[in-house]
Coordinates of C-alpha atoms in Angstrom, one line a residue:
Chain A
M1 CA 0.0 0.0 0.0
E2 CA 1.2 3.5 -0.6
D3 CA 2.2 5.6 2.3
N4 CA 0.5 8.8 1.2
V5 CA -3.1 7.5 1.6
T6 CA -4.7 9.2 4.5
Y7 CA -7.5 7.8 6.7
T8 CA -9.7 9.3 9.3
V9 CA -10.1 7.7 12.7
E10 CA -13.5 6.4 11.8
Q11 CA -12.2 4.8 8.6
V12 CA -9.5 3.1 10.5
K13 CA -12.0 2.0 13.1
S14 CA -14.3 0.4 10.6
R15 CA -11.5 -1.3 8.6
I16 CA -10.3 -2.9 11.8
S17 CA -13.7 -4.0 13.1
E18 CA -14.4 -5.5 9.6
A19 CA -11.2 -7.6 9.8
F20 CA -11.4 -8.5 13.5
P21 CA -15.0 -8.5 14.5
T22 CA -14.6 -10.3 17.8
A23 CA -10.9 -10.1 18.8
V24 CA -10.7 -6.3 18.9
K25 CA -12.8 -4.0 21.1
F26 CA -12.8 -0.3 20.9
E27 CA -13.0 1.9 23.9
S28 CA -15.4 4.8 24.2
K29 CA -12.7 7.3 25.0
V30 CA -12.6 9.9 22.2
K31 CA -9.7 12.3 21.5
P32 CA -8.7 13.9 18.3
R33 CA -6.4 11.8 16.2
R34 CA -6.3 9.0 18.8
L35 CA -7.7 5.5 18.7
F36 CA -8.0 3.3 21.8
M37 CA -8.6 -0.5 21.6
T38 CA -8.1 -3.7 23.4
A39 CA -7.0 -6.9 21.6
D40 CA -6.7 -10.6 22.2
K41 CA -3.4 -12.1 23.1
G42 CA -3.5 -14.5 20.1
S43 CA -4.7 -12.0 17.5
L44 CA -2.2 -9.2 18.3
L45 CA 0.4 -10.1 15.7
K46 CA -2.2 -10.4 13.0
L47 CA -3.7 -7.1 14.0
C48 CA -0.3 -5.4 13.9
M49 CA 0.4 -6.9 10.5
F50 CA -3.0 -5.7 9.2
M51 CA -2.4 -2.2 10.6
K52 CA 1.1 -2.0 9.1
D53 CA 0.3 -3.4 5.7
Q54 CA -3.2 -2.2 5.1
L55 CA -3.6 1.0 7.1
G56 CA -0.1 2.5 6.9
F57 CA 0.8 2.5 10.6
N58 CA 4.5 2.8 10.0
Q59 CA 5.9 3.5 13.4
C60 CA 5.8 1.8 16.8
S61 CA 6.4 4.5 19.3
L62 CA 5.9 2.6 22.5
V63 CA 5.8 -0.9 24.0
T64 CA 5.5 -1.2 27.8
G65 CA 3.9 -3.3 30.5
V66 CA 1.5 -2.7 33.3
D67 CA 1.2 -4.8 36.4
W68 CA -2.4 -4.9 37.7
C69 CA -1.6 -7.6 40.4
D70 CA -4.3 -10.0 39.1
R71 CA -3.2 -9.7 35.4
M72 CA -0.6 -7.9 33.3
Q73 CA -1.0 -5.7 30.3
V74 CA 1.1 -4.8 27.4
V75 CA 0.5 -1.4 25.8
Y76 CA 1.4 -0.6 22.3
H77 CA 1.3 2.8 20.6
L78 CA 1.3 2.7 16.8
T79 CA 1.5 5.8 14.7
S80 CA 0.7 6.5 11.1
Y81 CA 2.7 9.4 9.6
S82 CA 0.4 9.8 6.6
S83 CA -2.9 9.9 8.5
N84 CA -1.6 11.5 11.7
I85 CA -3.2 8.9 13.9
T86 CA -1.8 7.2 17.0
A87 CA -3.5 4.0 18.0
E88 CA -3.2 2.5 21.4
I89 CA -3.6 -1.3 21.7
V90 CA -3.9 -2.8 25.2
V91 CA -3.5 -6.6 25.5
D92 CA -4.2 -8.5 28.7
I93 CA -1.9 -11.4 29.5
P94 CA -2.0 -13.8 32.5
R95 CA 0.3 -12.9 35.3
D96 CA 1.6 -16.4 35.9
N97 CA 2.6 -16.9 32.3
P98 CA 3.4 -13.5 30.8
E99 CA 4.1 -14.4 27.2
I100 CA 3.1 -12.6 24.0
D101 CA 4.2 -12.5 20.4
S102 CA 7.0 -10.1 19.5
I103 CA 6.3 -7.3 17.0
T104 CA 10.0 -6.6 16.4
P105 CA 9.9 -8.4 13.0
L106 CA 7.4 -5.7 11.9
W107 CA 8.9 -2.6 13.5
G108 CA 12.5 -2.6 14.4
G109 CA 11.9 0.2 16.8
A110 CA 10.0 -2.2 19.1
N111 CA 13.2 -4.1 19.8
W112 CA 14.6 -2.2 22.8
H113 CA 11.1 -1.4 24.1
E114 CA 10.3 -5.1 24.3
R115 CA 13.6 -5.8 26.0
E116 CA 13.0 -3.1 28.5
A117 CA 9.5 -4.5 29.2
Y118 CA 11.2 -7.9 29.8
D119 CA 13.8 -6.2 32.0
M120 CA 11.3 -4.4 34.2
F121 CA 8.2 -6.7 34.1
G122 CA 9.4 -10.1 33.0
I123 CA 7.1 -10.2 30.0
V124 CA 8.6 -12.7 27.5
F125 CA 8.2 -11.7 23.9
K126 CA 8.2 -14.8 21.7
D127 CA 10.3 -14.7 18.5
H128 CA 12.2 -11.7 19.7
P129 CA 15.8 -11.8 18.2
K130 CA 17.5 -11.1 21.5
M131 CA 15.4 -11.5 24.6
E132 CA 17.9 -10.5 27.2
R133 CA 18.2 -7.8 29.9
L134 CA 18.7 -4.4 28.5
L135 CA 19.3 -2.0 31.4
L136 CA 19.9 -4.1 34.5
P137 CA 22.9 -6.3 35.1
A138 CA 22.4 -9.8 33.5
D139 CA 22.6 -11.6 36.9
Y140 CA 19.5 -10.0 38.4
T141 CA 16.9 -12.6 39.3
F142 CA 13.9 -10.3 39.9
F143 CA 11.8 -7.8 37.8
P144 CA 11.8 -4.5 39.7
L145 CA 8.7 -2.9 38.4
R146 CA 6.4 -5.8 39.4
K147 CA 4.2 -4.9 42.3
D148 CA 5.4 -7.8 44.4
C149 CA 9.1 -6.8 44.0
K150 CA 10.3 -5.7 47.5
T151 CA 13.0 -3.0 47.7
G152 CA 14.8 -2.6 50.9
G153 CA 17.4 -0.5 52.5
P154 CA 20.9 -1.6 53.2
Chain B
M1 CA 78.7 0.2 57.2
D2 CA 78.0 -3.5 58.0
L3 CA 79.4 -6.0 55.6
S4 CA 78.7 -9.1 57.7
A5 CA 75.4 -9.7 55.9
Y6 CA 77.2 -9.7 52.6
P7 CA 80.1 -12.1 53.1
N8 CA 80.9 -12.2 49.3
A9 CA 81.6 -8.5 49.1
I10 CA 84.0 -9.0 46.3
A11 CA 81.6 -11.0 44.0
M12 CA 78.0 -10.0 44.7
S13 CA 75.0 -10.8 42.5
A14 CA 73.3 -7.8 40.9
K15 CA 70.4 -8.1 43.2
E16 CA 72.6 -8.2 46.3
F17 CA 74.6 -5.2 45.0
V18 CA 71.5 -3.1 44.6
E19 CA 70.3 -4.0 48.1
W20 CA 73.7 -3.4 49.6
S21 CA 74.3 -0.1 47.9
T22 CA 70.8 1.1 48.8
N23 CA 71.4 0.4 52.4
V24 CA 74.8 2.1 52.2
M25 CA 73.3 5.2 50.7
D26 CA 70.4 5.1 53.2
D27 CA 72.8 4.9 56.1
I28 CA 75.0 7.7 54.8
V29 CA 72.0 10.0 54.2
R30 CA 70.6 9.4 57.6
A31 CA 73.9 9.6 59.5
T32 CA 75.1 12.8 58.0
G33 CA 71.8 14.6 58.4
V34 CA 71.2 15.0 54.7
K35 CA 67.8 13.4 55.0
R36 CA 66.7 15.8 57.6
G37 CA 67.9 18.7 55.5
L38 CA 66.2 17.3 52.4
D39 CA 63.0 16.7 54.3
K40 CA 63.0 20.2 55.6
V41 CA 63.2 21.6 52.1
M42 CA 61.4 19.0 50.0
D43 CA 58.4 18.3 52.3
P44 CA 56.9 21.8 52.3
L45 CA 57.8 22.3 48.6
L46 CA 56.3 19.0 47.3
N47 CA 53.4 19.4 49.6
W48 CA 52.8 22.9 48.3
G49 CA 53.0 21.7 44.8
V50 CA 50.7 18.8 45.3
R51 CA 48.2 20.9 47.1
N52 CA 48.0 23.5 44.4
S53 CA 47.8 21.2 41.4
M54 CA 45.0 18.8 42.4
Y55 CA 43.6 17.6 39.1
P56 CA 40.2 16.0 39.5
L57 CA 38.9 13.5 37.1
H58 CA 36.3 15.0 34.7
F59 CA 33.7 12.3 35.4
G60 CA 30.2 13.7 35.7
I61 CA 27.6 11.2 36.7
A62 CA 24.5 13.1 37.8
C63 CA 23.2 16.5 38.6
C64 CA 26.1 17.3 40.9
A65 CA 28.1 17.4 37.7
L66 CA 26.3 20.6 36.8
E67 CA 27.6 22.2 40.1
M68 CA 31.0 20.9 39.1
A69 CA 30.6 22.6 35.8
A70 CA 29.4 25.8 37.5
C71 CA 32.4 25.6 39.7
S72 CA 34.7 25.6 36.8
G73 CA 33.0 28.5 35.1
P74 CA 34.1 32.1 35.4
R75 CA 32.1 33.0 38.5
Y76 CA 33.8 30.5 40.8
D77 CA 36.8 29.7 38.6
N78 CA 38.4 26.8 40.3
E79 CA 41.5 27.1 38.2
R80 CA 42.7 29.8 40.6
L81 CA 43.0 27.0 43.1
G82 CA 44.8 24.7 40.7
L83 CA 41.8 22.5 40.1
V84 CA 42.0 21.5 36.5
F85 CA 39.6 18.8 35.3
R86 CA 41.4 16.2 33.3
S87 CA 39.8 13.5 31.2
S88 CA 42.3 10.7 31.8
P89 CA 42.6 9.0 35.1
R90 CA 46.4 8.7 34.5
Q91 CA 46.7 12.5 34.8
C92 CA 44.5 12.9 37.9
D93 CA 45.0 13.1 41.7
V94 CA 41.4 13.4 42.8
L95 CA 38.5 11.2 42.0
L96 CA 35.4 13.4 42.4
V97 CA 32.4 11.1 42.6
N98 CA 29.4 13.3 41.9
G99 CA 26.1 11.3 41.8
W100 CA 24.6 8.0 42.4
V101 CA 26.6 5.0 41.4
S102 CA 24.5 2.2 39.9
K103 CA 25.6 -1.4 40.3
K104 CA 26.5 -1.5 36.6
L105 CA 28.8 1.5 37.1
R106 CA 30.5 0.3 40.2
P107 CA 33.2 -1.9 38.4
A108 CA 34.0 0.9 36.0
L109 CA 34.4 3.4 38.8
R110 CA 36.6 1.1 40.8
R111 CA 38.8 0.6 37.7
L112 CA 39.1 4.3 37.2
Y113 CA 40.2 4.6 40.8
E114 CA 42.8 1.8 40.3
E115 CA 44.1 3.5 37.2
M116 CA 44.9 6.8 38.9
P117 CA 48.6 7.1 40.0
E118 CA 49.5 7.6 43.7
P119 CA 49.1 9.9 45.6
K120 CA 45.3 10.0 45.1
W121 CA 42.3 11.1 47.0
V122 CA 38.6 10.5 46.6
I123 CA 35.9 13.1 47.3
A124 CA 32.2 12.0 47.6
M125 CA 30.1 14.9 46.5
G126 CA 26.3 15.0 47.2
E127 CA 24.0 12.7 49.1
C128 CA 23.9 10.0 46.5
A129 CA 27.6 9.4 46.5
I130 CA 27.7 9.6 50.3
S131 CA 24.8 7.2 51.2
G132 CA 22.6 6.6 48.2
G133 CA 20.6 9.7 48.9
P134 CA 17.0 9.6 47.6
W135 CA 17.7 6.1 46.3
Y136 CA 18.6 4.7 49.8
D137 CA 16.5 1.6 49.2
A138 CA 16.7 1.2 45.4
Y139 CA 17.4 -2.1 43.8
N140 CA 20.2 -0.8 41.6
V141 CA 22.0 2.0 43.4
V142 CA 25.1 1.3 45.5
Q143 CA 24.6 2.7 49.0
G144 CA 27.5 5.0 49.2
V145 CA 30.8 5.2 47.4
D146 CA 32.7 4.3 50.6
T147 CA 31.4 0.7 50.3
F148 CA 34.0 0.1 47.6
I149 CA 36.5 3.0 47.4
P150 CA 38.2 4.8 50.4
V151 CA 36.8 8.3 50.6
D152 CA 38.7 11.2 52.1
V153 CA 36.3 14.1 52.0
Y154 CA 32.5 14.1 52.1
I155 CA 30.6 17.1 50.7
P156 CA 27.0 17.0 51.8
G157 CA 24.2 18.7 49.9
C158 CA 21.7 17.8 47.2
P159 CA 23.4 19.0 45.2
P160 CA 26.1 21.0 47.0
R161 CA 26.7 24.6 45.9
P162 CA 30.0 25.4 44.1
E163 CA 31.1 27.1 47.2
A164 CA 30.7 23.9 49.1
L165 CA 32.7 22.1 46.4
I166 CA 35.5 24.6 46.8
D167 CA 35.3 24.2 50.6
G168 CA 35.6 20.5 50.2
F169 CA 38.8 20.9 48.1
L170 CA 40.2 23.3 50.7
R171 CA 39.5 20.7 53.4
L172 CA 41.4 18.3 51.3
H173 CA 44.2 20.9 51.3
Q174 CA 44.3 20.7 55.1
K175 CA 44.4 16.9 55.0
I176 CA 47.3 16.9 52.5
K177 CA 49.1 19.5 54.5
K178 CA 49.1 17.2 57.5
S179 CA 50.3 14.2 55.6
K180 CA 54.0 13.8 55.2
I181 CA 53.7 13.5 51.4
G182 CA 57.0 15.1 50.5
T183 CA 59.3 13.3 52.9
F184 CA 62.4 11.8 51.3
M185 CA 62.4 8.3 52.7
D186 CA 60.3 6.2 54.9
D187 CA 61.2 6.3 58.6

């Protein structure tokens, strides 16, 4: 697809809901040039491929994790330069087995974001080219931004 | 001059000769009072020279490095005290630790300290370098530089003002003044 085709938020919304009628749910939050949705763990990679190839979302600006104590979330921000839209995808993953497909093969910019999410939350991104610690020393055994991680004084 | 420890005075090995001649020179210098005279001249002179040419390592870690930069600016002008920031640890006398030291940085900082030639001093500047500061219970911050490097002067503050930094260096002056850094030989 050409990069210079522009879509409005409604067009993007309808295209996605056509392609993923059950897996993707849109949130009612409305902001100009923003799009909020939640997706299934299994359909995330397909959704990202669809958004990249069909809708021209050519940048992944953010991948991070959220620890809600009973579950974990992975948050993606995808941006389209041509249509000036930033889409937020939130994916719930179970806390005892935090695994999700990597989107690094689609956007190289997600590489270090995913490694940092692994570093801080212990979320394992499958098929990531180098799933190792990025910021912390390699011999750390805990994930510091999880809510059950205890910090203590000397 | 005692030759009884060296029975083969005619045919000494090189090692023996160095040891023997060193001892002879030592004894002569001590017995004639030359050492006292040299100490009287050299100690204040060398001490004065060392005190007035303390080169800190230009190693900015955190926000205290901005105070360090302000200190080297025209308003506080630390070059009038002989403090010239050098970029190589081989040319430095003072390791100025200014900021938190993460566990990943610790081996590098220790190595910088080891690379500095003697005599050397360490100044811990700011709360983070002294005790961890705001990160007193963090998972990745070393709780004080003195856990792995001997520290001579602590400058408290968060961050310390440039005046405080200069005061710390002047306190280091006093410490150097008291040490017998310029004496000619060990007693």
